[in-house]
Coordinates of C-alpha atoms and ligand atoms in Angstrom, one line a residue:
Chain A
M147 CA -24.4 83.2 46.7
T148 CA -22.0 83.5 49.5
T149 CA -20.4 80.6 51.2
M150 CA -21.9 79.6 54.5
L151 CA -19.7 76.7 55.4
A152 CA -16.4 75.5 53.9
V153 CA -14.9 72.2 55.1
R154 CA -11.3 71.6 54.0
D155 CA -9.3 68.4 54.3
L156 CA -11.1 67.6 57.6
H157 CA -9.7 64.6 59.6
A158 CA -11.4 63.3 62.8
G159 CA -12.2 60.2 64.6
Y160 CA -12.5 58.4 67.9
D161 CA -9.8 57.1 70.2
E162 CA -8.7 54.1 68.1
S163 CA -10.3 54.8 64.7
S164 CA -9.9 57.6 62.3
V165 CA -13.2 58.2 60.5
L166 CA -13.0 61.4 58.5
Q167 CA -10.1 61.1 56.1
G168 CA -9.8 64.4 54.3
L169 CA -13.4 65.6 54.0
N170 CA -14.1 68.6 51.6
F171 CA -17.4 70.2 50.9
E172 CA -19.1 73.6 50.8
L173 CA -22.6 75.0 51.6
K174 CA -23.9 78.3 50.2
K175 CA -26.3 80.5 52.1
G176 CA -29.9 79.5 51.8
E177 CA -29.2 76.1 50.2
V178 CA -30.6 72.7 51.1
V179 CA -27.9 70.1 50.6
C180 CA -28.0 66.5 51.5
L181 CA -25.3 64.1 52.5
L182 CA -25.8 60.5 51.5
G183 CA -23.7 57.5 52.2
A184 CA -23.8 53.9 53.5
N185 CA -23.8 52.9 57.2
G186 CA -20.5 53.8 58.8
A187 CA -19.4 56.3 56.1
G188 CA -18.9 59.0 58.7
K189 CA -22.0 61.1 58.2
T190 CA -22.8 61.4 61.9
T191 CA -19.2 61.9 62.8
T192 CA -19.2 64.9 60.3
M193 CA -22.2 66.4 62.2
A194 CA -20.5 65.7 65.5
V195 CA -17.4 67.6 64.4
L196 CA -19.4 70.5 63.1
S197 CA -21.3 70.8 66.3
G198 CA -18.3 70.3 68.5
L199 CA -19.2 67.0 70.1
V200 CA -16.1 65.4 68.5
D201 CA -12.8 67.2 68.0
A202 CA -11.2 67.4 64.6
S203 CA -7.6 66.2 64.4
S204 CA -6.7 68.4 61.4
G205 CA -8.2 70.4 58.6
S206 CA -10.3 73.5 58.7
V207 CA -13.9 74.6 58.8
T208 CA -14.9 78.1 58.0
Y209 CA -18.4 79.1 59.0
D210 CA -19.6 82.5 57.9
G211 CA -16.0 83.7 57.7
Q212 CA -15.1 82.4 61.2
D213 CA -12.8 79.6 62.2
L214 CA -15.5 77.2 63.4
L215 CA -13.1 74.6 65.0
A216 CA -11.7 77.3 67.3
M217 CA -15.1 78.0 68.7
P218 CA -16.4 76.1 71.7
S219 CA -19.8 74.3 71.1
H220 CA -21.9 76.9 72.9
R221 CA -20.4 79.7 70.8
R222 CA -21.3 77.7 67.6
V223 CA -24.9 77.5 68.7
E224 CA -24.9 81.3 69.5
A225 CA -23.5 81.8 66.0
G226 CA -26.5 80.1 64.5
L227 CA -25.4 76.5 64.0
S228 CA -27.9 74.0 65.3
L229 CA -28.0 70.2 65.1
S230 CA -31.0 67.9 65.4
P231 CA -29.0 64.8 66.2
E232 CA -29.3 61.2 65.0
G233 CA -31.4 59.3 67.5
R234 CA -33.2 62.5 68.5
K235 CA -31.6 62.8 72.0
V236 CA -34.5 64.5 73.7
F237 CA -34.4 65.2 77.4
P238 CA -36.6 62.3 78.4
N239 CA -37.8 63.4 81.9
L240 CA -38.3 67.0 80.8
T241 CA -41.6 68.1 79.3
V242 CA -42.0 68.8 75.7
E243 CA -42.2 72.5 76.4
E244 CA -39.1 72.4 78.6
N245 CA -37.3 70.6 75.8
L246 CA -38.3 73.4 73.4
V247 CA -37.5 76.2 75.8
L248 CA -34.0 74.7 76.3
G249 CA -33.6 74.8 72.6
S250 CA -33.3 78.6 72.9
F251 CA -30.9 78.5 75.9
N252 CA -28.2 80.4 73.9
S253 CA -28.1 84.1 74.6
K254 CA -28.9 85.1 71.0
A255 CA -32.0 83.0 70.9
R256 CA -33.6 84.0 74.2
A257 CA -35.1 87.1 72.9
G258 CA -38.1 86.2 70.8
R259 CA -38.3 82.8 72.5
A260 CA -42.1 82.9 73.0
A261 CA -42.8 83.8 69.4
R262 CA -40.5 81.0 68.1
L263 CA -42.2 78.6 70.5
E264 CA -45.5 79.5 68.8
E265 CA -44.0 79.0 65.4
V266 CA -42.8 75.5 66.4
Y267 CA -46.3 74.7 67.7
T268 CA -47.7 75.8 64.4
L269 CA -45.3 73.7 62.5
F270 CA -46.0 70.7 64.7
P271 CA -49.5 70.9 66.2
R272 CA -48.8 67.5 67.7
L273 CA -46.2 69.1 70.1
A274 CA -48.7 71.7 71.2
E275 CA -51.1 69.0 72.2
R276 CA -48.3 67.3 74.2
R277 CA -46.6 70.3 75.7
V278 CA -46.8 69.1 79.3
Q279 CA -45.9 65.5 78.6
S280 CA -42.5 64.0 79.4
A281 CA -40.6 63.8 76.2
G282 CA -39.4 60.3 76.9
L283 CA -43.0 59.0 76.8
M284 CA -43.7 60.1 73.3
S285 CA -43.6 58.1 70.1
G286 CA -40.5 58.1 67.9
G287 CA -42.2 60.4 65.4
E288 CA -43.2 62.8 68.1
Q289 CA -39.7 62.8 69.5
Q290 CA -38.3 63.5 66.1
M291 CA -40.6 66.5 65.7
L292 CA -39.4 67.6 69.2
A293 CA -35.8 67.3 68.2
L294 CA -36.4 69.3 65.1
G295 CA -38.4 71.9 67.0
R296 CA -35.7 72.1 69.6
A297 CA -33.1 72.7 66.9
I298 CA -35.3 75.5 65.4
M299 CA -35.7 77.1 68.8
A300 CA -32.0 77.9 68.7
K301 CA -32.7 80.4 66.0
P302 CA -30.4 78.7 63.5
R303 CA -28.9 80.1 60.3
L304 CA -27.4 76.7 59.5
L305 CA -29.6 73.8 60.5
L306 CA -27.9 70.3 60.5
L307 CA -30.3 67.4 60.4
D308 CA -29.0 63.9 61.1
E309 CA -31.4 61.2 59.7
P310 CA -34.7 62.8 60.7
S311 CA -36.5 59.9 59.1
L312 CA -34.7 57.2 61.1
G313 CA -37.1 54.5 62.3
L314 CA -40.2 56.4 61.4
A315 CA -43.4 55.1 59.7
P316 CA -43.8 56.3 56.1
M317 CA -46.6 58.7 57.0
I318 CA -44.6 60.3 59.8
V319 CA -41.6 60.6 57.4
Q320 CA -43.9 62.6 55.1
A321 CA -45.0 64.9 57.9
V322 CA -41.5 65.5 59.0
F323 CA -40.2 66.2 55.5
E324 CA -43.2 68.5 54.9
A325 CA -42.0 70.5 58.0
I326 CA -38.4 70.5 56.7
R327 CA -39.6 71.8 53.4
K328 CA -41.3 74.7 55.3
I329 CA -38.2 75.5 57.2
A330 CA -36.2 75.4 54.0
A331 CA -38.6 78.0 52.5
T332 CA -37.3 80.5 55.1
D333 CA -33.7 81.7 54.7
I334 CA -32.3 78.9 56.9
T335 CA -29.5 76.9 55.2
I336 CA -30.1 73.2 55.7
F337 CA -27.5 70.3 55.6
L338 CA -29.4 67.0 55.7
V339 CA -28.0 63.6 56.4
E340 CA -30.3 60.9 55.1
Q341 CA -30.4 57.2 54.3
N342 CA -33.8 57.8 52.8
T343 CA -32.3 59.0 49.5
H344 CA -35.7 59.5 47.9
A345 CA -37.0 61.8 50.6
A346 CA -33.7 63.7 50.8
L347 CA -33.3 64.3 47.1
S348 CA -36.9 65.5 47.0
I349 CA -36.1 68.6 49.1
A350 CA -32.4 69.1 48.5
S351 CA -31.2 71.0 45.5
R352 CA -27.9 69.1 45.5
G353 CA -26.0 66.6 47.5
Y354 CA -22.8 64.8 48.3
V355 CA -22.2 61.1 48.6
M356 CA -19.8 60.0 51.3
S357 CA -17.8 56.8 51.6
A358 CA -15.1 55.8 54.1
G359 CA -14.7 59.4 55.4
R360 CA -14.5 61.2 52.1
I361 CA -16.8 62.8 49.6
V362 CA -16.8 60.4 46.6
H363 CA -19.5 62.0 44.5
A364 CA -21.2 65.4 44.2
G365 CA -24.0 66.7 42.0
S366 CA -27.4 68.3 41.7
A367 CA -30.4 66.4 43.0
A368 CA -31.3 65.5 39.4
E369 CA -27.8 64.2 38.7
L370 CA -27.6 62.2 41.9
R371 CA -30.9 60.6 41.0
Q372 CA -29.4 59.5 37.7
S373 CA -26.0 58.6 39.1
P374 CA -25.3 54.9 39.0
E375 CA -24.0 55.0 42.6
V376 CA -27.2 56.5 44.0
R377 CA -29.7 55.3 41.5
D378 CA -29.8 51.7 42.6
A379 CA -30.5 52.8 46.1
F380 CA -32.9 55.5 45.0
I381 CA -35.4 53.4 43.2
G382 CA -38.4 52.8 45.5
G383 CA -36.9 55.0 48.2
K384 CA -34.6 52.3 49.4
S385 CA -32.0 53.2 51.9
A386 CA -28.4 54.0 51.1
R387 CA -27.6 50.7 52.8
T388 CA -28.4 49.3 49.4
I389 CA -25.5 51.2 47.8
R390 CA -23.1 49.3 49.9
E391 CA -24.9 46.0 49.4
A392 CA -24.9 46.6 45.7
R393 CA -21.2 47.4 45.7
H394 CA -20.4 44.3 47.5
A395 CA -22.5 42.1 45.3
Chain B
M223 CA -46.4 52.2 121.8
H224 CA -46.7 55.8 123.0
Y225 CA -43.2 56.3 121.5
I226 CA -44.6 56.3 118.0
P227 CA -45.6 59.9 117.6
Q228 CA -42.3 61.0 119.1
L229 CA -40.4 58.6 116.9
I230 CA -42.2 60.0 113.8
V231 CA -41.5 63.6 114.7
D232 CA -37.8 62.8 115.5
A233 CA -37.4 60.9 112.3
L234 CA -39.0 63.7 110.2
L235 CA -36.8 66.3 111.8
L236 CA -33.7 64.3 111.2
G237 CA -34.8 63.4 107.6
G238 CA -35.0 67.0 106.7
I239 CA -31.5 67.7 107.8
Y240 CA -30.3 64.5 106.0
T241 CA -32.0 65.7 102.9
L242 CA -30.0 68.9 102.9
M243 CA -26.9 67.0 103.8
V244 CA -27.2 64.7 100.8
I245 CA -28.9 66.8 98.1
G246 CA -25.7 68.6 97.3
L247 CA -23.9 65.3 96.8
A248 CA -26.6 64.1 94.5
L249 CA -26.7 67.3 92.6
S250 CA -22.9 67.4 91.8
F251 CA -22.9 63.7 91.0
G252 CA -25.9 64.0 88.7
V253 CA -24.4 66.8 86.7
T254 CA -20.7 66.1 86.7
R255 CA -20.7 62.3 87.2
V256 CA -17.9 62.8 89.7
I257 CA -18.5 61.5 93.2
N258 CA -17.3 64.2 95.6
F259 CA -15.6 62.3 98.5
A260 CA -14.9 65.7 100.1
H261 CA -18.6 66.5 100.6
G262 CA -18.4 65.6 104.3
E263 CA -15.6 68.1 104.6
A264 CA -17.7 70.8 103.1
V265 CA -20.2 70.2 105.8
M266 CA -17.4 70.2 108.4
I267 CA -15.9 73.5 107.2
G268 CA -19.4 75.0 107.2
A269 CA -19.8 74.0 110.8
Y270 CA -16.4 75.4 111.8
G271 CA -17.2 78.6 109.8
A272 CA -20.3 79.1 111.9
Y273 CA -18.5 78.2 115.1
T274 CA -15.6 80.7 114.4
I275 CA -17.9 83.5 113.4
A276 CA -19.9 83.0 116.6
L277 CA -16.8 82.8 118.7
V278 CA -15.1 85.9 117.2
S279 CA -18.1 88.2 116.7
G280 CA -21.0 86.6 118.5
I281 CA -23.0 86.5 115.3
D282 CA -25.6 83.7 115.3
P283 CA -25.0 80.8 112.9
L284 CA -28.4 81.5 111.2
L285 CA -27.3 85.1 110.4
A286 CA -23.9 83.9 109.2
L287 CA -25.5 81.2 107.0
P288 CA -26.1 83.2 103.8
L289 CA -22.5 84.6 103.8
L290 CA -21.0 81.2 104.5
M291 CA -23.1 79.7 101.7
V292 CA -21.9 82.3 99.2
I293 CA -18.3 81.8 100.2
G294 CA -18.8 78.0 100.0
C295 CA -20.2 78.3 96.5
L296 CA -17.4 80.5 95.2
F297 CA -14.8 78.3 96.9
G298 CA -16.4 75.2 95.4
M299 CA -16.4 76.8 91.9
A300 CA -12.8 77.7 92.2
L301 CA -11.9 74.3 93.5
F302 CA -13.7 72.7 90.7
K303 CA -11.9 74.8 88.0
V304 CA -8.4 74.2 89.3
S305 CA -8.7 70.6 90.5
I306 CA -11.6 68.6 89.2
E307 CA -12.1 70.1 85.7
P308 CA -8.7 68.8 84.6
V309 CA -9.5 65.2 85.5
L310 CA -13.1 65.1 84.1
K311 CA -12.0 62.7 81.4
A312 CA -9.7 60.7 83.6
P313 CA -10.7 57.3 85.0
H314 CA -13.2 57.3 87.9
V315 CA -10.6 56.1 90.3
N316 CA -8.4 59.1 89.7
Q317 CA -11.3 61.4 90.4
I318 CA -12.1 59.5 93.6
L319 CA -8.6 59.7 94.8
L320 CA -8.5 63.4 94.0
T321 CA -11.7 64.4 95.9
F322 CA -10.7 62.0 98.7
G323 CA -7.4 63.8 98.9
I324 CA -9.0 67.2 99.0
G325 CA -11.1 65.9 101.9
L326 CA -8.0 64.8 103.8
V327 CA -6.3 68.1 103.2
L328 CA -9.4 70.0 104.5
Q329 CA -9.6 67.6 107.5
N330 CA -6.0 68.1 108.5
A331 CA -6.2 71.8 108.0
A332 CA -9.2 71.8 110.4
V333 CA -7.2 69.9 113.0
M334 CA -4.4 72.4 112.8
I335 CA -6.7 75.4 113.0
W336 CA -9.3 74.2 115.4
K337 CA -7.7 71.3 117.2
A338 CA -9.3 67.8 117.3
D339 CA -11.7 68.5 120.2
E340 CA -15.4 68.4 119.8
R341 CA -17.1 71.7 119.9
S342 CA -20.5 73.3 119.4
V343 CA -22.1 76.7 119.1
V344 CA -24.4 77.6 122.0
T345 CA -27.4 79.5 120.8
P346 CA -30.5 80.7 122.8
Y347 CA -32.7 78.3 120.7
A348 CA -30.4 75.3 120.7
Y349 CA -31.4 73.8 124.0
S350 CA -34.9 75.2 124.2
S351 CA -37.7 72.6 123.7
F352 CA -41.3 72.6 122.9
Q353 CA -44.0 70.2 123.9
F354 CA -46.9 69.3 121.7
G355 CA -49.1 66.9 123.6
E356 CA -46.9 63.9 124.4
V357 CA -44.2 64.9 121.9
F358 CA -41.1 66.9 122.7
V359 CA -39.3 68.8 120.1
A360 CA -35.8 70.3 120.6
G361 CA -35.7 73.9 119.4
G362 CA -32.4 73.6 117.6
R363 CA -33.6 70.6 115.6
L364 CA -36.9 72.3 114.7
I365 CA -35.0 75.4 113.5
G366 CA -32.5 73.2 111.6
F367 CA -35.3 71.4 110.0
G368 CA -37.0 74.6 109.0
V369 CA -33.8 76.0 107.4
A370 CA -33.2 72.7 105.6
L371 CA -36.7 72.7 104.3
V372 CA -36.4 76.2 102.9
L373 CA -33.1 75.5 101.2
V374 CA -34.3 72.2 99.7
A375 CA -37.4 73.9 98.4
A376 CA -35.3 76.7 97.0
L377 CA -33.1 74.2 95.2
F378 CA -36.2 72.5 93.7
F379 CA -37.6 75.8 92.7
W380 CA -34.3 76.7 91.0
L381 CA -34.1 73.4 89.2
R382 CA -37.7 73.7 87.9
R383 CA -38.2 77.4 87.2
T384 CA -34.9 79.0 86.2
E385 CA -32.9 79.0 83.1
F386 CA -29.8 77.6 84.7
G387 CA -31.8 75.1 86.8
R388 CA -33.4 73.8 83.7
A389 CA -30.0 73.6 82.0
T390 CA -28.8 71.6 85.1
R391 CA -31.5 69.0 84.7
A392 CA -30.8 68.9 81.0
L393 CA -27.2 68.2 81.6
D394 CA -28.1 65.6 84.1
E395 CA -30.3 63.8 81.6
Q396 CA -28.6 64.0 78.2
R397 CA -25.2 65.5 78.1
D398 CA -24.8 65.5 74.3
A399 CA -28.1 67.3 73.8
A400 CA -27.2 69.8 76.4
V401 CA -24.1 70.6 74.4
L402 CA -26.2 70.8 71.3
V403 CA -28.6 73.4 72.7
G404 CA -25.6 75.6 73.6
I405 CA -25.2 75.0 77.3
N406 CA -21.6 75.8 78.4
V407 CA -21.0 72.5 80.0
K408 CA -17.9 73.4 82.0
R409 CA -19.5 76.5 83.4
M410 CA -22.6 74.5 84.5
Y411 CA -20.4 71.8 86.1
A412 CA -18.6 74.5 88.1
L413 CA -21.9 76.1 89.1
A414 CA -23.5 72.7 90.2
F415 CA -20.4 71.9 92.1
G416 CA -20.4 75.3 93.8
L417 CA -24.0 75.0 94.7
S418 CA -23.4 71.5 96.1
V419 CA -20.6 72.8 98.3
A420 CA -22.9 75.7 99.5
L421 CA -25.6 73.2 100.4
G422 CA -23.0 71.1 102.3
V423 CA -21.8 74.2 104.1
A424 CA -25.4 75.1 105.1
T425 CA -25.7 71.6 106.6
G426 CA -22.6 72.2 108.6
V427 CA -24.0 75.5 109.9
I428 CA -27.1 73.6 111.1
L429 CA -25.1 70.8 112.7
S430 CA -23.0 73.4 114.6
F431 CA -25.9 74.2 116.8
I432 CA -27.7 71.0 117.1
G433 CA -24.8 68.8 118.1
A434 CA -21.1 68.4 118.6
I435 CA -18.7 69.1 115.7
S436 CA -15.2 67.8 115.1
P437 CA -12.7 67.9 112.2
F438 CA -13.5 64.2 111.6
M439 CA -17.2 64.5 111.3
G440 CA -16.9 64.5 107.5
F441 CA -16.3 60.8 107.2
H442 CA -19.5 59.9 109.1
I443 CA -21.4 62.3 107.0
L444 CA -20.0 60.8 103.8
V445 CA -21.0 57.3 104.9
K446 CA -24.5 58.4 105.7
G447 CA -24.6 60.3 102.4
F448 CA -23.7 57.2 100.4
A449 CA -26.2 55.1 102.3
I450 CA -28.9 57.6 101.4
I451 CA -27.9 57.9 97.8
V452 CA -27.6 54.2 97.4
L453 CA -31.1 53.8 99.0
G454 CA -32.5 56.3 96.6
G455 CA -30.7 55.3 93.4
L456 CA -27.5 57.0 92.4
G457 CA -27.9 60.3 90.7
S458 CA -31.6 60.9 91.4
I459 CA -32.3 64.0 93.4
V460 CA -35.9 63.0 94.3
G461 CA -34.6 59.5 95.2
A462 CA -32.0 61.2 97.5
V463 CA -34.8 62.9 99.4
L464 CA -36.7 59.6 99.9
G465 CA -33.5 57.9 100.9
A466 CA -32.8 60.6 103.5
F467 CA -36.1 60.0 105.2
L468 CA -35.7 56.2 105.0
L469 CA -32.3 56.4 106.7
A470 CA -33.7 58.9 109.3
F471 CA -36.6 56.5 110.1
A472 CA -34.3 53.5 110.3
E473 CA -31.8 55.2 112.6
T474 CA -34.5 56.7 114.8
A475 CA -36.3 53.3 115.1
V476 CA -33.0 51.6 116.0
S477 CA -32.2 54.2 118.7
Y478 CA -35.7 53.7 120.2
Y479 CA -36.2 50.0 120.1
V480 CA -32.7 48.5 120.4
P481 CA -31.1 48.5 123.8
N482 CA -28.3 51.0 123.8
G483 CA -29.7 52.0 120.5
T484 CA -28.1 55.4 120.1
G485 CA -24.8 53.8 119.4
W486 CA -26.2 51.2 117.0
A487 CA -28.1 53.9 115.1
E488 CA -24.7 55.1 113.8
A489 CA -24.2 51.6 112.3
V490 CA -27.4 51.7 110.3
A491 CA -25.8 53.6 107.5
F492 CA -23.0 51.0 107.2
A493 CA -25.6 48.2 107.3
V494 CA -27.7 49.8 104.6
L495 CA -24.6 50.3 102.4
F496 CA -23.6 46.7 102.8
L497 CA -27.1 45.3 102.2
V498 CA -28.1 47.5 99.3
L499 CA -24.8 47.0 97.5
V500 CA -25.0 43.3 97.9
L501 CA -28.7 42.8 97.2
R502 CA -29.8 45.7 95.0
P503 CA -26.9 47.5 93.4
R504 CA -29.3 49.9 91.6
G505 CA -30.9 51.3 94.7
I506 CA -34.3 50.7 96.2
I507 CA -36.1 53.4 94.4
G508 CA -33.9 52.8 91.4
Q509 CA -34.0 55.0 88.3
A510 CA -37.8 55.1 88.1
V511 CA -38.0 58.4 89.9
A512 CA -34.7 59.8 88.4
D513 CA -35.2 63.5 88.2
Ligands
LIG237 N1 -18.6 57.1 69.7 C1 -17.9 56.3 68.8 N2 -16.7 55.7 69.2 C2 -16.0 55.0 68.4 N3 -16.3 54.8 67.1 C3 -17.4 55.3 66.6 C4 -18.2 56.1 67.4 N4 -19.3 56.6 66.7 C5 -19.1 56.1 65.5 N5 -18.0 55.3 65.4 C6 -17.4 54.6 64.2 O1 -17.1 55.6 63.2 C7 -17.5 55.2 61.9 C8 -18.4 56.2 61.3 O2 -19.6 56.2 62.0 P1 -20.7 57.3 61.8 O3 -21.7 57.2 62.9 O4 -20.1 58.6 61.6 O5 -21.3 56.8 60.4 P2 -22.7 57.2 59.7 O6 -22.3 57.5 58.3 O7 -23.4 58.2 60.4 O8 -23.4 55.8 59.7 P3 -25.0 55.5 59.9 O9 -25.6 55.6 58.5 O10 -25.1 54.1 60.4 O11 -25.6 56.5 60.8 C9 -18.1 53.8 62.1 O12 -17.1 52.8 61.8 C10 -18.5 53.8 63.6 O13 -18.4 52.4 64.1
LIG238 MG1 -25.2 58.3 61.4

């Protein structure tokens, strides 16, 4: 398998605080990989750097042979890198369909937009029923579906998902993960951040565990399920928060 | 009481022009979050552009309008690139000082080029008037209103139906997500700013034939613009339209019912600014209709 994304010694942070402190990991084409870790580990910051919302201070990211950090955000989207962000961030006063159509704003995704819209509606029939509704008026689960759908509209080759299960009822989590499973069955590479370790390891083939801005553990899904660091958190599908609490205990 | 139909018609005509005057300000603020204190000067330059073209070549302001708007848009985009883009991450006060300074430079340039006297463009329609029953309508104002209506409708169409219009609304609502869907934010900022200048210029072209223009008109326009935006809730384009008509009605009513009211009408905007900022800092319409 060829390498899709290679992150080397990545450092990044915000004005006062440095968050990523030498991050290293790799994704191969077509893989589904999850990134686990306690609150504040730097998972969302990692996603923000990859998508260009936050600048890296040092290190390198190679995406499909290109220097990702040298590309402005909109070029990254054109190159097939698409993020469904933590907290969904839908456009609240725009309709569901406008949100989705905006997903394929980038020049590479505009051709075939109508067909992809139908695919998204097939994947999430709920969105089809709500297509003229303002996105901000929908339930959390529906907004999560919309954020996922919008990310798919960009015609991604690497899909980044930041906590798609955040704040959702168990039944909705199941529906969302079912959809992610279907997306994974295409040739789209998926990098998934989750606190819901159980759900994440059920669709990822392998994963990384992050703590304080570094990868502290890596392994196949089966290994991670067995690993002492993850296992405590994993039993009963409890969140990664438990890891931290267990460590501090 | 027979003033009432006349009052309504006058206020509506004025409200249309105010809408055009303020919508550019609301657009550029909504997208870039920079308040353009030089917007009044864009209006002023548009007015003098129309004046100069009429003086030199005899071309009617309405014919010069499209060209002036295009020049205004390109000038606005260039101005944004070289001056405002570098301070986007600076504190608001720096941005305010910058746009305020740009306004002063334009104002002084206008005094040098055109002198400080008041002027206006005389067109065949400017002083014509029509009578509908008891109501009189000045031709210039009617035409100005019509042009404003067309331009505002065109802007709304653009925002609703086009790729870049949709991206503009997206950027207005949720900046991070706009970045994530691949919108080139700096390019959209420049475009929104250019469009807002073009709309300001168009307002000036209309004002050139319905009243007197002077290099200092920008300040009054800015105050009215702020009063309108504050009435409608900062950053909401639909709110700005409602605010424009509210101010127009208030001013027209004052000029009708207060003795020597025409002078006092000019103070309405100041009064509105004062009252709203003291009593309802989020605007009367608030964010409920944020577009
Ligand atoms: N916009 C911001 N400005 C300043 N600091 C931030 C910002 N966003 C996050 N941080 C800080 O950076 C650190 C890492 O946060 P990040 O959101 O990347 O963690 P996370 O692993 O995604 O956590 P969670 O599981 O809670 O989502 C935290 O200490 C957080 O407080
Ligand atoms: Mg996070």
